[in-house]
XYZ file of C-alpha atoms in Angstrom:
627
model
C 54.474 89.682 145.630
C 56.181 90.891 148.795
C 54.690 90.132 152.218
C 52.225 92.994 152.787
C 53.426 95.598 155.207
C 50.376 97.205 156.519
C 50.763 100.558 158.150
C 48.071 102.420 159.989
C 49.460 105.683 161.261
C 48.072 107.149 164.377
C 45.512 109.677 163.147
C 43.210 111.735 165.378
C 39.584 111.040 164.592
C 38.827 114.752 164.426
C 41.217 115.231 161.466
C 39.761 114.827 157.957
C 40.748 115.911 154.458
C 44.206 117.434 153.798
C 45.169 117.556 157.476
C 44.378 113.805 157.884
C 46.495 112.833 154.802
C 49.329 115.162 155.838
C 49.657 113.091 158.971
C 50.664 109.972 157.185
C 53.596 111.563 155.313
C 55.964 111.207 158.318
C 55.754 107.459 158.332
C 55.649 106.618 154.632
C 58.718 105.651 152.612
C 59.320 105.588 148.816
C 58.224 101.943 148.287
C 55.746 101.053 145.598
C 52.379 99.832 146.862
C 48.669 100.388 147.131
C 46.784 102.895 149.299
C 43.218 103.060 150.514
C 41.304 106.159 151.477
C 38.555 105.688 154.052
C 35.759 107.952 155.373
C 34.755 108.560 158.942
C 32.833 105.288 159.062
C 35.729 103.364 157.681
C 34.161 102.787 154.272
C 36.661 102.615 151.470
C 36.363 105.609 149.186
C 39.222 104.896 146.822
C 41.935 102.387 146.073
C 45.066 103.545 144.181
C 48.598 102.317 143.322
C 51.835 104.126 143.494
C 55.351 103.759 142.279
C 56.272 105.892 145.300
C 53.761 105.929 148.060
C 55.167 109.036 149.818
C 55.238 111.044 146.597
C 51.696 110.041 145.696
C 50.231 110.795 149.047
C 51.991 114.069 149.237
C 50.102 115.064 146.003
C 46.827 114.568 147.959
C 48.057 116.667 150.842
C 48.379 119.735 148.520
C 45.589 122.271 149.040
C 45.091 123.123 145.378
C 45.266 121.713 141.798
C 42.776 118.896 142.188
C 39.703 118.145 140.049
C 36.312 118.473 141.604
C 35.991 114.747 141.954
C 39.442 114.352 143.758
C 38.739 117.359 145.900
C 35.484 115.731 147.149
C 37.217 112.521 147.792
C 40.035 114.234 149.803
C 37.410 116.198 151.926
C 35.716 112.859 152.823
C 38.975 111.092 153.793
C 39.276 110.424 157.494
C 41.985 107.632 157.432
C 44.261 105.767 155.059
C 45.650 102.265 154.813
C 48.806 101.084 152.946
C 50.255 97.869 151.455
C 53.767 97.812 150.084
C 54.828 95.633 147.138
C 58.158 94.717 145.515
C 57.296 96.324 142.154
C 54.838 98.789 140.621
C 53.504 95.979 138.474
C 52.548 94.014 141.552
C 50.898 97.209 142.914
C 48.910 97.493 139.756
C 47.602 93.880 139.984
C 46.791 94.353 143.731
C 44.986 97.564 143.152
C 42.652 96.008 140.594
C 41.945 93.005 142.838
C 41.046 95.310 145.787
C 38.855 97.488 143.527
C 36.807 94.383 142.418
C 36.571 93.208 145.933
C 35.791 96.543 147.807
C 33.977 98.427 144.979
C 35.041 101.962 146.283
C 32.723 104.851 145.347
C 35.483 106.979 143.663
C 37.056 104.215 141.567
C 36.055 103.210 138.073
C 34.419 99.699 138.380
C 33.733 97.219 135.604
C 30.329 95.762 136.720
C 29.863 93.108 134.068
C 32.854 90.782 134.043
C 31.598 87.456 132.774
C 33.776 84.853 131.038
C 33.539 84.546 127.237
C 32.931 81.457 125.288
C 35.457 79.715 123.080
C 35.305 77.037 120.410
C 37.060 73.807 121.514
C 38.323 71.138 119.217
C 38.648 68.317 121.772
C 41.690 66.017 121.374
C 40.853 63.226 123.739
C 39.283 60.971 121.162
C 40.222 59.371 117.824
C 37.434 61.444 116.170
C 37.834 64.919 117.812
C 34.573 66.756 118.786
C 33.960 70.450 118.106
C 31.927 72.393 120.655
C 31.339 75.531 122.602
C 33.358 75.910 125.773
C 33.073 78.462 128.580
C 35.295 78.655 131.761
C 38.605 77.097 132.733
C 40.539 75.488 129.865
C 41.002 72.181 131.559
C 39.969 69.792 128.679
C 42.586 68.503 126.294
C 42.300 70.246 122.909
C 42.746 73.448 120.959
C 40.772 76.470 121.988
C 39.786 79.362 119.653
C 38.378 82.527 120.966
C 37.204 84.416 122.826
C 33.837 85.063 121.130
C 31.722 88.024 122.191
C 28.714 86.012 122.971
C 27.202 82.441 122.859
C 25.270 83.500 119.809
C 28.525 84.330 118.016
C 29.895 80.963 118.863
C 26.741 79.207 117.836
C 26.548 80.809 114.497
C 30.173 80.029 113.801
C 29.717 76.442 114.895
C 26.660 76.001 112.765
C 28.502 77.128 109.694
C 31.689 75.186 110.554
C 29.565 71.967 110.717
C 28.337 72.674 107.204
C 31.858 73.250 105.931
C 33.914 70.547 107.842
C 31.203 67.973 108.872
C 32.736 67.557 112.340
C 30.711 65.847 115.150
C 29.399 67.744 118.100
C 27.878 64.775 119.893
C 29.173 63.563 123.287
C 31.528 60.635 123.567
C 28.856 58.375 125.096
C 26.367 59.134 122.292
C 29.146 58.465 119.768
C 29.844 55.113 121.239
C 26.167 54.129 121.359
C 25.288 54.897 117.753
C 24.457 51.990 115.405
C 23.362 54.060 112.491
C 23.974 57.743 111.378
C 21.909 60.408 113.076
C 19.866 63.234 111.519
C 22.919 65.516 111.210
C 24.441 63.067 108.750
C 21.268 63.163 106.640
C 21.288 66.893 106.390
C 24.964 67.160 105.703
C 26.087 68.576 108.931
C 28.221 65.671 110.059
C 30.265 62.943 108.395
C 29.096 60.232 110.740
C 32.443 58.886 112.006
C 30.376 57.044 114.714
C 29.295 54.405 112.259
C 32.296 54.417 110.005
C 31.027 56.569 107.110
C 34.402 58.361 107.103
C 37.857 56.930 107.722
C 39.909 58.214 110.670
C 42.498 59.750 108.317
C 39.876 61.559 106.243
C 38.255 62.782 109.468
C 41.642 63.974 110.800
C 42.157 65.947 107.564
C 38.771 67.729 108.050
C 39.833 68.526 111.661
C 43.098 69.954 110.430
C 41.240 72.122 107.825
C 38.827 73.432 110.515
C 41.757 74.446 112.688
C 43.499 76.109 109.814
C 40.323 78.080 109.159
C 40.050 79.068 112.846
C 43.734 80.016 112.753
C 43.157 82.445 109.949
C 44.184 80.370 107.015
C 40.685 80.418 105.386
C 42.051 81.281 101.946
C 44.195 78.164 101.840
C 41.243 75.994 102.897
C 38.954 77.542 100.283
C 41.523 76.973 97.590
C 41.972 73.346 98.589
C 38.190 72.824 98.472
C 37.939 74.554 95.111
C 40.583 72.263 93.718
C 38.743 69.171 95.038
C 35.530 70.564 93.589
C 37.084 70.951 90.077
C 38.696 67.589 90.247
C 35.224 65.910 91.163
C 33.671 67.742 88.208
C 36.290 66.441 85.798
C 35.738 62.924 87.112
C 32.018 63.381 86.593
C 31.388 62.999 90.378
C 28.805 65.705 90.311
C 27.175 64.847 93.636
C 30.577 65.145 95.378
C 31.299 68.326 93.484
C 27.949 69.878 94.663
C 28.639 68.944 98.283
C 31.987 70.718 98.013
C 30.406 73.706 96.399
C 27.979 73.895 99.339
C 30.822 73.765 101.825
C 32.662 76.699 100.033
C 29.495 78.760 100.199
C 29.004 77.995 103.939
C 32.633 79.112 104.582
C 31.970 82.374 102.554
C 28.806 82.863 104.841
C 31.006 82.614 107.975
C 33.285 85.266 106.748
C 30.494 87.676 105.572
C 28.668 87.201 108.802
C 31.766 88.329 110.704
C 31.541 91.701 109.077
C 35.033 93.262 109.769
C 37.849 90.945 108.726
C 41.065 93.045 108.863
C 44.009 92.086 106.564
C 46.813 93.604 108.707
C 45.528 92.722 112.233
C 45.719 89.070 113.055
C 45.129 89.074 116.852
C 43.926 92.148 118.852
C 41.217 93.417 121.124
C 39.930 96.766 119.801
C 38.748 98.815 122.770
C 36.968 102.177 122.294
C 35.422 104.472 124.995
C 32.687 107.087 124.633
C 32.022 109.239 127.664
C 29.039 111.551 127.878
C 27.305 113.243 130.805
C 29.229 111.193 133.329
C 28.332 107.809 131.715
C 30.680 105.640 129.801
C 30.392 102.865 127.268
C 33.354 100.756 126.325
C 33.058 98.710 123.090
C 35.339 95.738 122.577
C 35.900 93.990 119.248
C 37.606 90.563 119.385
C 39.869 90.046 116.395
C 41.462 86.689 116.150
C 42.992 85.006 113.127
C 42.218 88.029 110.954
C 38.598 87.523 111.737
C 36.074 89.484 113.807
C 34.643 87.108 116.443
C 32.108 89.538 117.722
C 31.814 92.651 119.794
C 30.530 93.524 123.307
C 29.652 96.646 125.071
C 30.314 97.461 128.776
C 29.095 100.187 130.967
C 31.629 100.750 133.770
C 30.839 102.953 136.742
C 32.877 106.116 136.268
C 33.812 106.640 139.879
C 31.972 110.049 140.359
C 33.499 111.684 137.365
C 36.814 110.020 136.157
C 38.227 111.020 132.832
C 38.941 108.867 129.695
C 42.495 107.798 130.602
C 41.591 106.623 134.075
C 38.481 104.858 132.870
C 40.364 102.934 130.103
C 43.217 101.968 132.366
C 40.960 100.692 135.099
C 38.884 98.801 132.472
C 41.964 97.013 131.102
C 43.142 96.005 134.552
C 39.686 94.669 135.607
C 38.838 93.186 132.234
C 42.030 91.085 131.818
C 42.108 90.032 135.512
C 40.575 86.661 134.614
C 41.168 86.574 130.892
C 44.190 86.090 128.694
C 45.015 89.237 126.785
C 45.795 89.075 123.058
C 49.135 90.026 121.511
C 47.837 93.558 120.629
C 45.428 95.935 122.416
C 44.193 98.744 120.299
C 42.820 101.795 122.378
C 40.729 104.780 121.400
C 42.451 107.032 124.099
C 45.944 106.948 125.647
C 46.202 105.759 129.208
C 48.418 107.184 132.030
C 50.561 104.061 132.508
C 50.784 102.370 129.171
C 54.234 100.738 129.756
C 53.244 99.515 133.217
C 49.991 98.004 131.946
C 51.795 96.313 129.052
C 54.402 94.912 131.406
C 51.699 93.490 133.726
C 49.717 91.890 130.840
C 52.978 90.518 129.264
C 53.821 88.892 132.578
C 50.383 87.447 132.817
C 50.348 86.101 129.209
C 53.959 84.889 129.198
C 54.589 86.712 125.889
C 54.762 90.256 124.669
C 51.569 92.343 124.745
C 51.552 95.645 122.916
C 49.125 98.543 123.853
C 48.692 100.968 120.874
C 46.599 104.059 120.094
C 46.524 103.961 116.402
C 46.302 107.231 114.408
C 46.081 106.038 110.896
C 45.584 102.939 108.647
C 43.466 99.933 109.117
C 43.956 99.856 112.893
C 42.653 103.387 113.205
C 39.627 102.400 111.061
C 38.970 99.538 113.495
C 39.075 101.940 116.451
C 36.689 104.471 114.674
C 34.268 101.626 114.039
C 34.364 100.531 117.717
C 34.079 104.188 118.847
C 30.949 104.607 116.624
C 29.392 101.488 118.217
C 30.236 102.824 121.719
C 28.657 106.180 120.942
C 25.501 104.581 119.524
C 25.218 102.008 122.324
C 25.526 104.693 125.048
C 22.826 106.908 123.368
C 20.437 103.801 123.434
C 21.411 103.086 127.008
C 20.855 106.665 128.140
C 17.417 106.736 126.485
C 16.425 103.458 128.129
C 17.791 104.698 131.486
C 15.747 107.899 131.257
C 12.597 105.825 130.678
C 13.489 103.521 133.453
C 14.080 106.344 135.905
C 10.720 107.777 135.008
C 9.054 104.381 135.732
C 10.865 104.077 139.094
C 9.608 107.606 140.133
C 6.071 106.428 139.076
C 6.462 103.249 141.120
C 7.428 105.250 144.171
C 4.417 107.664 143.815
C 1.975 104.791 143.209
C 2.950 102.854 146.288
C 3.960 105.812 148.527
C 7.620 104.950 148.808
C 10.164 107.387 150.399
C 12.177 107.561 147.144
C 12.437 105.803 143.874
C 13.851 102.340 144.427
C 17.470 101.708 143.287
C 17.147 97.918 143.621
C 13.926 95.878 143.244
C 13.897 92.250 144.109
C 11.038 90.113 142.715
C 10.334 86.656 144.104
C 8.456 83.612 142.700
C 8.259 79.810 143.292
C 7.853 77.032 140.836
C 7.010 73.312 141.405
C 4.778 70.451 140.170
C 2.602 69.172 143.048
C 5.523 70.031 145.425
C 8.246 68.169 143.451
C 11.504 69.735 142.395
C 10.510 72.932 144.065
C 12.707 76.007 143.458
C 12.543 79.696 144.437
C 13.690 82.487 142.129
C 14.788 86.076 142.659
C 15.201 88.563 139.814
C 16.604 92.056 140.246
C 15.881 95.393 138.552
C 16.996 98.884 138.946
C 17.860 102.108 137.048
C 19.835 100.024 134.463
C 16.896 97.637 133.894
C 16.998 93.962 134.610
C 20.314 93.001 136.257
C 20.480 89.424 135.164
C 23.940 88.869 136.609
C 22.353 89.224 140.053
C 19.471 86.755 139.479
C 19.432 83.935 142.119
C 17.810 80.453 142.363
C 17.032 78.661 145.499
C 16.708 74.923 145.685
C 13.960 74.330 148.324
C 15.532 72.195 151.081
C 12.839 72.138 153.743
C 12.161 68.511 154.498
C 9.176 69.467 156.775
C 7.335 71.388 154.056
C 3.997 70.111 152.845
C 4.160 69.486 149.069
C 2.875 72.657 147.357
C 3.208 74.890 150.521
C 3.887 78.188 148.821
C 4.021 80.059 152.134
C 6.589 77.672 153.429
C 8.728 77.950 150.295
C 8.564 81.708 150.374
C 9.591 81.629 154.017
C 12.611 79.512 153.250
C 13.714 81.695 150.301
C 13.432 85.062 152.074
C 15.054 83.745 155.235
C 18.041 82.426 153.340
C 18.333 85.618 151.353
C 18.162 88.006 154.268
C 20.141 85.918 156.712
C 23.022 86.065 154.154
C 22.580 89.852 153.750
C 22.710 90.398 157.441
C 25.765 88.245 157.803
C 27.750 89.662 154.880
C 26.731 93.293 155.089
C 25.055 94.096 158.397
C 25.650 97.856 158.053
C 24.129 97.965 154.564
C 27.175 99.548 152.898
C 26.826 97.703 149.663
C 24.311 97.961 146.889
C 23.098 94.392 147.633
C 20.300 95.460 149.875
C 16.885 95.927 148.173
C 14.770 99.044 148.376
C 11.577 97.219 147.414
C 10.328 93.524 147.307
C 7.663 92.377 144.937
C 6.077 89.085 145.914
C 3.862 86.937 143.665
C 0.765 86.579 145.801
C -2.025 88.315 147.747
C -2.872 89.142 151.430
C -1.753 85.766 152.684
C 1.704 85.999 151.152
C 2.109 89.576 152.316
C 1.310 88.575 155.950
C 3.783 85.689 155.710
C 6.500 87.997 154.371
C 5.822 90.516 157.211
C 6.272 87.750 159.756
C 9.500 86.482 158.154
C 11.133 89.927 157.960
C 9.908 90.830 161.483
C 11.594 87.685 162.914
C 14.843 88.596 161.201
C 14.614 92.302 162.415
C 14.369 93.663 158.847
C 11.393 96.040 159.153
C 12.386 98.901 156.930
C 12.368 97.185 153.523
C 9.010 97.825 151.905
C 7.290 94.982 150.086
C 4.213 94.561 147.856
C 2.182 91.519 146.966
C 1.064 91.325 143.354
C -2.204 89.225 142.992
C -3.827 88.391 139.714
C -7.198 89.900 140.824
C -10.583 89.266 139.342
C -10.655 86.206 136.879
C -6.902 86.172 137.047
C -6.699 88.538 134.136
C -3.645 90.649 133.284
C -4.467 94.270 133.846
C -6.774 93.510 136.841
C -3.860 92.942 139.305
C -4.464 93.879 142.942
C -1.629 95.175 145.077
C -1.360 94.217 148.743
C 0.651 96.080 151.367
C 0.797 95.473 155.179
C -1.912 97.369 156.958
C -3.454 98.775 153.834
C -6.490 97.851 151.721
C -5.778 96.275 148.339
C -5.314 98.759 145.522
C -5.285 98.700 141.733
C -3.656 100.819 139.030
C -5.254 102.245 135.925
C -5.515 99.741 133.046
C -3.178 101.951 130.867
C -0.809 103.039 133.562
C 2.892 102.532 132.476
C 3.733 101.582 136.035
C 1.272 98.607 135.860
C 2.934 97.410 132.667
C 6.324 97.790 134.317
C 5.215 95.708 137.361
C 3.609 93.118 134.986
C 6.921 92.802 133.156
C 8.869 92.290 136.389
C 6.378 89.726 137.513
C 6.438 87.916 134.269
C 10.273 87.892 134.152
C 10.394 86.321 137.682
C 7.863 83.762 136.579
C 9.911 82.911 133.479
C 13.073 82.588 135.432
C 11.461 80.416 138.049
C 9.850 78.096 135.573
C 13.162 77.840 133.590
C 14.980 76.977 136.800
C 12.367 74.451 137.719
C 12.495 72.719 134.335
C 16.284 72.541 134.466
C 16.059 70.822 137.847
C 13.284 68.525 136.722
C 15.237 67.463 133.586
C 18.117 66.464 135.857
C 15.965 64.562 138.170
C 14.254 62.595 135.308
C 17.527 60.841 134.575
C 18.104 59.875 138.208
C 17.864 56.393 139.416
C 18.358 54.677 142.774
C 21.948 53.939 141.602
C 22.683 57.723 142.261
C 22.104 57.199 145.927
C 24.799 54.499 146.317
C 28.110 55.753 147.660
C 30.907 55.034 145.236
C 28.750 54.545 142.207
C 29.562 57.461 139.878
C 28.786 58.121 136.231
C 31.167 55.471 134.880
C 29.955 52.576 137.039
C 26.312 53.682 136.614
C 26.751 53.390 132.828
C 28.453 50.004 133.175
C 25.614 48.605 135.419
C 22.880 49.931 133.093
C 24.652 48.677 130.028
C 25.008 45.165 131.646
C 21.599 44.808 133.228
C 19.454 47.085 131.061
C 17.726 49.054 133.838
C 18.145 50.118 137.564
C 15.272 47.747 138.446
C 17.232 44.791 136.983
C 20.319 45.890 138.931
C 18.167 45.896 142.121
C 17.152 42.236 141.401
C 20.629 40.983 140.573
C 22.383 38.533 142.822
C 25.895 39.105 144.132
C 27.628 36.929 141.572
C 26.010 38.754 138.660
C 26.996 42.125 140.112
C 30.679 40.987 140.414
C 30.662 40.048 136.695
C 30.070 43.631 135.608
C 33.235 45.310 134.210
C 34.624 47.839 136.659
C 32.603 46.582 139.739
C 34.912 45.176 142.427
C 33.955 42.509 144.844
C 33.557 45.151 147.622
C 31.459 47.473 145.429
C 29.237 44.560 144.355
C 28.537 43.926 148.019
C 27.763 47.540 148.595
C 25.272 47.566 145.741
C 23.751 44.327 146.779
C 23.357 45.485 150.479
C 21.805 48.842 149.377
C 18.899 47.296 147.511
C 18.330 44.347 149.879
C 18.532 46.483 153.010
C 15.726 48.616 151.531
C 13.523 45.507 151.291
């Protein structure tokens, strides 16, 4: 990308709208690049790309011919910023990066952009392992995916284990086995760990699994069927029955996938349904002529964008961190098909086609995805209407100025003060926003074990100090409109003190106490300067608050359990500088326990494989300095 050439033309503060935009035309040239439109408070309204910056900006300077959305955006524009690039493709990539970073109000924004899981056949061992993988593809092996969800991967892996009997255990567990595990007994693994299968036969099973994942399932089934027939002829009925079960399991994989196109080997099928200003994009992942699941997305439509702009923005942001397939099938044409295809081709390193099919099997795939998008959006809108009603009821019940757009619910979890964690969940008009949940490992060394007030103080202080640092002007959607705290009057007083010290005095908060006999339905609600109140037993708002509190409690306990399970496996060896996982395993294997390591003399420590003389001295000094 060319070195950014940022231009801020002199622009009188009094000029806005068309007059403001007109003032920039004198200094612009015909270079490709990215432009930003800002309001009077320097908030970014819109980020766009252009093949010719001067031509694009001159369109905005026209007085007529704009949609209502663009007209509103122009009227709010008080200044502009520009970055030039070498090519329009670079401008497209920069535009999508800036949109994701700045989240402008008038741009289409993909709000849920998590990575997708893959199946990895690891190749760093004589007996390769098959497992689920998410994230950067740094491990050596063959990757198959993406799958739409962890559930889709788990179902496929479960069936693949039945068919190909490949191991899913870790290398350390593999090395430590002296007899086959339960998976071998239930015919889910061929037990290469104890030599129940030869390396050559296991490699053949791995090859068959990879052929199946590559779309050659018919070949694999024919091979298994031939082996089954041969086993029957040789009167090996037990082996024939096992092969029959493997063929059935393979058939179950294919039937569970539903759509298995014959003419489409690798594609993402992307369909959009737009209704009442809300959009749903449905994506089917077709790989190796198999459907590896579907996922729906609900992008923000930028105050009224149309189908072509929504789909183009979705493609740019969706494939920002993901490898595109060879074909992308769309339900609607986009404005810059060739440009988007060129950008994705450059990213993938091989040709990417973008098609809007009108007939044949590809059109049937689009129709299926579009139907799913339509039905998903209808369910989402129904849920959203109910959620909006609940938020209005919440505002009325607790005398809030307006229905909250973002509710943050806090809870703590610990066992007698150990492994203490704080948890925050988030809810809004779209329901629970799980991508914005946060956990806090309690760091306070001066806290008394079990000090709930102290833990809440640490959690809220860290949360709001970060908000004040990152968004002091509250321009983002990260600031809450309401806090729900698990606790009564004492917790509410503590929260009031914490927020007061931070200068945050306009965020309302409510303490939710269990009430009489700690029964659900008898909750008391505490607010600063007000007497405790209760809601009717059958009030939908009460059920709503209970669900939020229970979800925060569930998340806090789950986080605590995860932390506790990690600490269970910790030993004093973890505190020694230079002793990592490999040396720890070697020491424990040699001595049997951390306690035995602590009692070992220097010469015994030096005898351990992988422990140098200097490291032996470090370990010896660590334990003996501690007395």
